[in-house]
Each structure stands twice: as structure tokens, then as C-alpha cells.
């Protein structure tokens, strides 16, 4: 709650902490996300009771915007991607994981939650906002969509609670937990294509049976002219 103003109109006195805030601090919960994005992109310091906050130079803002655009391009161009909570893994485990990812042409990097949230919101994937907290890494592949699922599933078994899938997407579609689990059991994109082919064959076979039954029923009924005779 604000109880006064400083001579600088950008700051107000906060009753909660007795410090000076920017006018956009201490907002209602509905404004917190917008405030977080603004502060992160601009680099403004919103700490309580500190000295005057400073606004960033153009270089800092440009760098953060470039990171967001690169993430948008990366996610948009990926055939599949997985967000992972990697908290607790050792340097040796992380090195081994990255080596395996590179062998399979999977791009694996640690990402900043706020910038990633801005990027996925640009792509209409807002449903992933809630998983972007704590430690977050992103694995994407533009070649074999199964590769990141297979590798991460393997390391998740090895590392246990230190390495967990937060969410995943394929061709821009956010996947359910069941879909992620199913994809994690495949070994390559050929397995995926095989499953799709099997599903299509089942549909075609079912359609053929239905058409055959309809044809039999129509063929078994007497023609109108014959009935008149």
C-alpha cells in the first residue's frame, strides 16, 4: 500500500516495507505478470528499500528481445520439444546428457522462464505458462521428433527426481501426459510412422467392412420394378 510520493514522480512510499517503489510496483495480482515481463525486459530493479532503480540501456533491451525472437524461431521450427526440470543433476550428469543430445542432433539448453514465457505466448502456447518456474531446460529437435523423448525418458529413469519432464509439444501441439508417456516408449521416428500407418490401416479396414455391409444390404433388397411385377 502506498502512503506517499517522492519528489521523483516515478516513485512512491510503500507502507509494507517502508521503501520507495516504482509506481508499477505493489500492483494487484492481475497486473503482476505484465509487471514481471516489463521489468525483466527492461532490466529495471524492483527491490524494496533500495536506492533509485535504474532503467536499462538500449543494448540490454535489444539483447533480451533478440533472445525471445530466437526462442520463437527455435520452437516454431522444431518438430518436437520438451521442457525439463533439471534441478539437482551434477556437472558430470549434465555433460553426459548434452553429449547424448548432440549425437542425436537435439538442441538442449537451459532457458530463462520469463523470456520463454513471452516466446511461447507469441506462438499461442499459453497453456505452458504454468510450468515455466524453477529450473527449466528445453530440448528441441527439427529432425527426429522422437529423439528428445527417448533420451530424456532414459535419463529420467537414471536420475530419478533430479530430472523430470514438465511439458512437451509436437508440431505446435501441446501433448498430454499420456501422449508424452507413449512417445517416450518409441525408439525412432520410424516407430512413430509405423504406428500412424497401423492406425490408418485399421481405419481403412473398418471403413471397408462398413461399406461391404452397406452394399450387401442394398443388394439384398428387391428393386422397386421387380416388386411391382
GROMACS .gro file of C-alpha atoms in nm:
model
  229
    1UNK     CA    1   0.000   0.000   0.000
    2UNK     CA    2   0.139   0.341  -0.095
    3UNK     CA    3   0.145   0.616   0.170
    4UNK     CA    4   0.332   0.895  -0.004
    5UNK     CA    5   0.526   1.020  -0.304
    6UNK     CA    6   0.886   1.123  -0.357
    7UNK     CA    7   0.986   1.430  -0.549
    8UNK     CA    8   1.051   1.198  -0.838
    9UNK     CA    9   0.703   1.110  -0.969
   10UNK     CA   10   0.824   0.763  -1.070
   11UNK     CA   11   0.849   0.653  -0.704
   12UNK     CA   12   0.608   0.614  -0.414
   13UNK     CA   13   0.650   0.525  -0.048
   14UNK     CA   14   0.537   0.168   0.030
   15UNK     CA   15   0.368   0.113   0.366
   16UNK     CA   16   0.453  -0.259   0.361
   17UNK     CA   17   0.830  -0.227   0.350
   18UNK     CA   18   0.887   0.149   0.405
   19UNK     CA   19   1.091   0.155   0.085
   20UNK     CA   20   1.049   0.354  -0.233
   21UNK     CA   21   0.895   0.175  -0.532
   22UNK     CA   22   0.833   0.245  -0.894
   23UNK     CA   23   0.468   0.338  -0.948
   24UNK     CA   24   0.411  -0.001  -1.115
   25UNK     CA   25   0.518  -0.196  -0.803
   26UNK     CA   26   0.274  -0.331  -0.542
   27UNK     CA   27   0.007  -0.389  -0.804
   28UNK     CA   28  -0.290  -0.622  -0.783
   29UNK     CA   29  -0.232  -0.989  -0.876
   30UNK     CA   30  -0.387  -0.929  -1.219
   31UNK     CA   31  -0.102  -0.694  -1.305
   32UNK     CA   32   0.185  -0.896  -1.164
   33UNK     CA   33   0.257  -1.094  -1.481
   34UNK     CA   34   0.262  -0.781  -1.700
   35UNK     CA   35   0.486  -0.611  -1.444
   36UNK     CA   36   0.724  -0.910  -1.436
   37UNK     CA   37   0.756  -0.911  -1.814
   38UNK     CA   38   0.814  -0.535  -1.827
   39UNK     CA   39   1.075  -0.539  -1.551
   40UNK     CA   40   1.257  -0.838  -1.698
   41UNK     CA   41   1.272  -0.699  -2.049
   42UNK     CA   42   1.374  -0.353  -1.936
   43UNK     CA   43   1.612  -0.472  -1.664
   44UNK     CA   44   1.463  -0.240  -1.402
   45UNK     CA   45   1.541  -0.328  -1.040
   46UNK     CA   46   1.224  -0.352  -0.829
   47UNK     CA   47   1.384  -0.429  -0.491
   48UNK     CA   48   1.229  -0.275  -0.180
   49UNK     CA   49   1.406  -0.014   0.024
   50UNK     CA   50   1.699   0.014  -0.215
   51UNK     CA   51   1.838   0.311  -0.396
   52UNK     CA   52   1.670   0.453  -0.702
   53UNK     CA   53   1.602   0.189  -0.961
   54UNK     CA   54   1.766   0.240  -1.296
   55UNK     CA   55   1.623   0.188  -1.641
   56UNK     CA   56   1.833  -0.018  -1.882
   57UNK     CA   57   2.022   0.096  -2.182
   58UNK     CA   58   1.909   0.008  -2.531
   59UNK     CA   59   2.167  -0.269  -2.560
   60UNK     CA   60   2.022  -0.472  -2.268
   61UNK     CA   61   1.669  -0.440  -2.400
   62UNK     CA   62   1.778  -0.533  -2.752
   63UNK     CA   63   1.962  -0.843  -2.627
   64UNK     CA   64   1.658  -0.971  -2.437
   65UNK     CA   65   1.429  -0.910  -2.732
   66UNK     CA   66   1.674  -1.100  -2.953
   67UNK     CA   67   1.665  -1.396  -2.713
   68UNK     CA   68   1.285  -1.401  -2.726
   69UNK     CA   69   1.282  -1.392  -3.106
   70UNK     CA   70   1.541  -1.672  -3.121
   71UNK     CA   71   1.326  -1.885  -2.890
   72UNK     CA   72   1.018  -1.817  -3.104
   73UNK     CA   73   1.208  -1.927  -3.416
   74UNK     CA   74   1.351  -2.234  -3.242
   75UNK     CA   75   1.019  -2.356  -3.102
   76UNK     CA   76   0.832  -2.278  -3.422
   77UNK     CA   77   1.084  -2.470  -3.631
   78UNK     CA   78   1.101  -2.773  -3.401
   79UNK     CA   79   0.920  -3.095  -3.487
   80UNK     CA   80   0.906  -3.164  -3.112
   81UNK     CA   81   1.025  -3.014  -2.785
   82UNK     CA   82   1.033  -3.095  -2.414
   83UNK     CA   83   1.062  -2.869  -2.110
   84UNK     CA   84   1.255  -3.031  -1.826
   85UNK     CA   85   1.316  -2.965  -1.457
   86UNK     CA   86   1.687  -3.044  -1.421
   87UNK     CA   87   1.740  -2.927  -1.062
   88UNK     CA   88   1.988  -3.142  -0.872
   89UNK     CA   89   2.185  -3.305  -1.153
   90UNK     CA   90   2.563  -3.295  -1.127
   91UNK     CA   91   2.805  -3.140  -1.375
   92UNK     CA   92   2.913  -3.487  -1.490
   93UNK     CA   93   2.550  -3.595  -1.547
   94UNK     CA   94   2.474  -3.273  -1.734
   95UNK     CA   95   2.780  -3.317  -1.955
   96UNK     CA   96   2.685  -3.675  -2.042
   97UNK     CA   97   2.329  -3.566  -2.121
   98UNK     CA   98   2.443  -3.284  -2.352
   99UNK     CA   99   2.682  -3.520  -2.531
  100UNK     CA  100   2.399  -3.765  -2.597
  101UNK     CA  101   2.173  -3.484  -2.718
  102UNK     CA  102   2.434  -3.358  -2.965
  103UNK     CA  103   2.482  -3.709  -3.108
  104UNK     CA  104   2.110  -3.717  -3.190
  105UNK     CA  105   2.103  -3.357  -3.325
  106UNK     CA  106   1.888  -3.243  -3.034
  107UNK     CA  107   1.929  -2.881  -2.924
  108UNK     CA  108   1.939  -2.879  -2.542
  109UNK     CA  109   1.980  -2.557  -2.341
  110UNK     CA  110   1.887  -2.402  -2.009
  111UNK     CA  111   1.627  -2.128  -2.065
  112UNK     CA  112   1.505  -1.826  -1.869
  113UNK     CA  113   1.143  -1.872  -1.762
  114UNK     CA  114   1.023  -1.517  -1.824
  115UNK     CA  115   1.171  -1.486  -2.173
  116UNK     CA  116   1.050  -1.834  -2.266
  117UNK     CA  117   0.701  -1.749  -2.143
  118UNK     CA  118   0.695  -1.443  -2.368
  119UNK     CA  119   0.811  -1.656  -2.662
  120UNK     CA  120   0.551  -1.932  -2.623
  121UNK     CA  121   0.276  -1.676  -2.569
  122UNK     CA  122   0.368  -1.528  -2.907
  123UNK     CA  123   0.308  -1.874  -3.055
  124UNK     CA  124  -0.029  -1.918  -2.881
  125UNK     CA  125   0.100  -2.186  -2.643
  126UNK     CA  126  -0.009  -2.002  -2.328
  127UNK     CA  127  -0.113  -2.328  -2.162
  128UNK     CA  128   0.256  -2.393  -2.093
  129UNK     CA  129   0.298  -2.076  -1.885
  130UNK     CA  130   0.232  -2.256  -1.557
  131UNK     CA  131   0.526  -2.497  -1.598
  132UNK     CA  132   0.780  -2.221  -1.651
  133UNK     CA  133   0.910  -2.184  -1.298
  134UNK     CA  134   1.212  -2.308  -1.107
  135UNK     CA  135   1.493  -2.462  -1.310
  136UNK     CA  136   1.396  -2.512  -1.674
  137UNK     CA  137   1.578  -2.655  -1.974
  138UNK     CA  138   1.445  -2.709  -2.326
  139UNK     CA  139   1.524  -2.992  -2.567
  140UNK     CA  140   1.411  -2.949  -2.927
  141UNK     CA  141   1.462  -3.143  -3.248
  142UNK     CA  142   1.391  -3.036  -3.604
  143UNK     CA  143   1.481  -3.378  -3.745
  144UNK     CA  144   1.374  -3.683  -3.543
  145UNK     CA  145   1.079  -3.584  -3.318
  146UNK     CA  146   1.123  -3.898  -3.107
  147UNK     CA  147   1.490  -3.838  -3.020
  148UNK     CA  148   1.435  -3.589  -2.734
  149UNK     CA  149   1.162  -3.807  -2.584
  150UNK     CA  150   1.378  -4.118  -2.595
  151UNK     CA  151   1.687  -3.954  -2.445
  152UNK     CA  152   1.501  -3.765  -2.173
  153UNK     CA  153   1.298  -4.074  -2.078
  154UNK     CA  154   1.624  -4.269  -2.045
  155UNK     CA  155   1.790  -4.005  -1.826
  156UNK     CA  156   1.476  -3.958  -1.621
  157UNK     CA  157   1.494  -4.327  -1.527
  158UNK     CA  158   1.863  -4.297  -1.441
  159UNK     CA  159   1.843  -3.974  -1.242
  160UNK     CA  160   1.504  -4.012  -1.077
  161UNK     CA  161   1.355  -3.700  -0.915
  162UNK     CA  162   1.652  -3.488  -1.022
  163UNK     CA  163   1.534  -3.486  -1.383
  164UNK     CA  164   1.163  -3.462  -1.469
  165UNK     CA  165   0.957  -3.370  -1.772
  166UNK     CA  166   0.749  -3.055  -1.721
  167UNK     CA  167   0.566  -3.046  -2.055
  168UNK     CA  168   0.612  -3.127  -2.423
  169UNK     CA  169   0.484  -3.032  -2.766
  170UNK     CA  170   0.493  -3.177  -3.116
  171UNK     CA  171   0.433  -2.979  -3.436
  172UNK     CA  172   0.295  -2.692  -3.228
  173UNK     CA  173   0.051  -2.912  -3.034
  174UNK     CA  174   0.083  -2.935  -2.656
  175UNK     CA  175   0.090  -3.301  -2.554
  176UNK     CA  176  -0.092  -3.468  -2.266
  177UNK     CA  177   0.090  -3.679  -2.006
  178UNK     CA  178  -0.041  -3.993  -2.174
  179UNK     CA  179   0.089  -3.885  -2.514
  180UNK     CA  180   0.430  -3.798  -2.367
  181UNK     CA  181   0.448  -4.140  -2.200
  182UNK     CA  182   0.354  -4.316  -2.524
  183UNK     CA  183   0.612  -4.125  -2.732
  184UNK     CA  184   0.881  -4.197  -2.472
  185UNK     CA  185   0.850  -4.570  -2.541
  186UNK     CA  186   0.936  -4.531  -2.911
  187UNK     CA  187   1.292  -4.566  -3.037
  188UNK     CA  188   1.280  -4.357  -3.354
  189UNK     CA  189   1.056  -4.165  -3.589
  190UNK     CA  190   1.015  -4.486  -3.792
  191UNK     CA  191   0.829  -4.635  -3.495
  192UNK     CA  192   0.603  -4.331  -3.493
  193UNK     CA  193   0.535  -4.362  -3.866
  194UNK     CA  194   0.469  -4.733  -3.818
  195UNK     CA  195   0.209  -4.660  -3.550
  196UNK     CA  196   0.045  -4.398  -3.772
  197UNK     CA  197   0.039  -4.641  -4.064
  198UNK     CA  198  -0.114  -4.909  -3.843
  199UNK     CA  199  -0.382  -4.667  -3.724
  200UNK     CA  200  -0.462  -4.565  -4.082
  201UNK     CA  201  -0.481  -4.929  -4.192
  202UNK     CA  202  -0.723  -5.004  -3.909
  203UNK     CA  203  -0.942  -4.710  -4.009
  204UNK     CA  204  -0.936  -4.812  -4.376
  205UNK     CA  205  -1.012  -5.174  -4.289
  206UNK     CA  206  -1.304  -5.068  -4.069
  207UNK     CA  207  -1.438  -4.842  -4.343
  208UNK     CA  208  -1.413  -5.125  -4.597
  209UNK     CA  209  -1.614  -5.356  -4.370
  210UNK     CA  210  -1.883  -5.092  -4.324
  211UNK     CA  211  -1.908  -5.028  -4.699
  212UNK     CA  212  -1.927  -5.401  -4.765
  213UNK     CA  213  -2.213  -5.442  -4.518
  214UNK     CA  214  -2.399  -5.149  -4.671
  215UNK     CA  215  -2.351  -5.293  -5.021
  216UNK     CA  216  -2.482  -5.633  -4.910
  217UNK     CA  217  -2.792  -5.480  -4.756
  218UNK     CA  218  -2.861  -5.274  -5.065
  219UNK     CA  219  -2.800  -5.573  -5.293
  220UNK     CA  220  -3.027  -5.797  -5.087
  221UNK     CA  221  -3.330  -5.566  -5.113
  222UNK     CA  222  -3.563  -5.618  -5.414
  223UNK     CA  223  -3.564  -5.348  -5.681
  224UNK     CA  224  -3.882  -5.136  -5.700
  225UNK     CA  225  -3.965  -5.257  -6.056
  226UNK     CA  226  -3.937  -5.623  -5.961
  227UNK     CA  227  -4.157  -5.567  -5.657
  228UNK     CA  228  -4.429  -5.413  -5.879
  229UNK     CA  229  -4.435  -5.722  -6.104
   0.00000   0.00000   0.00000
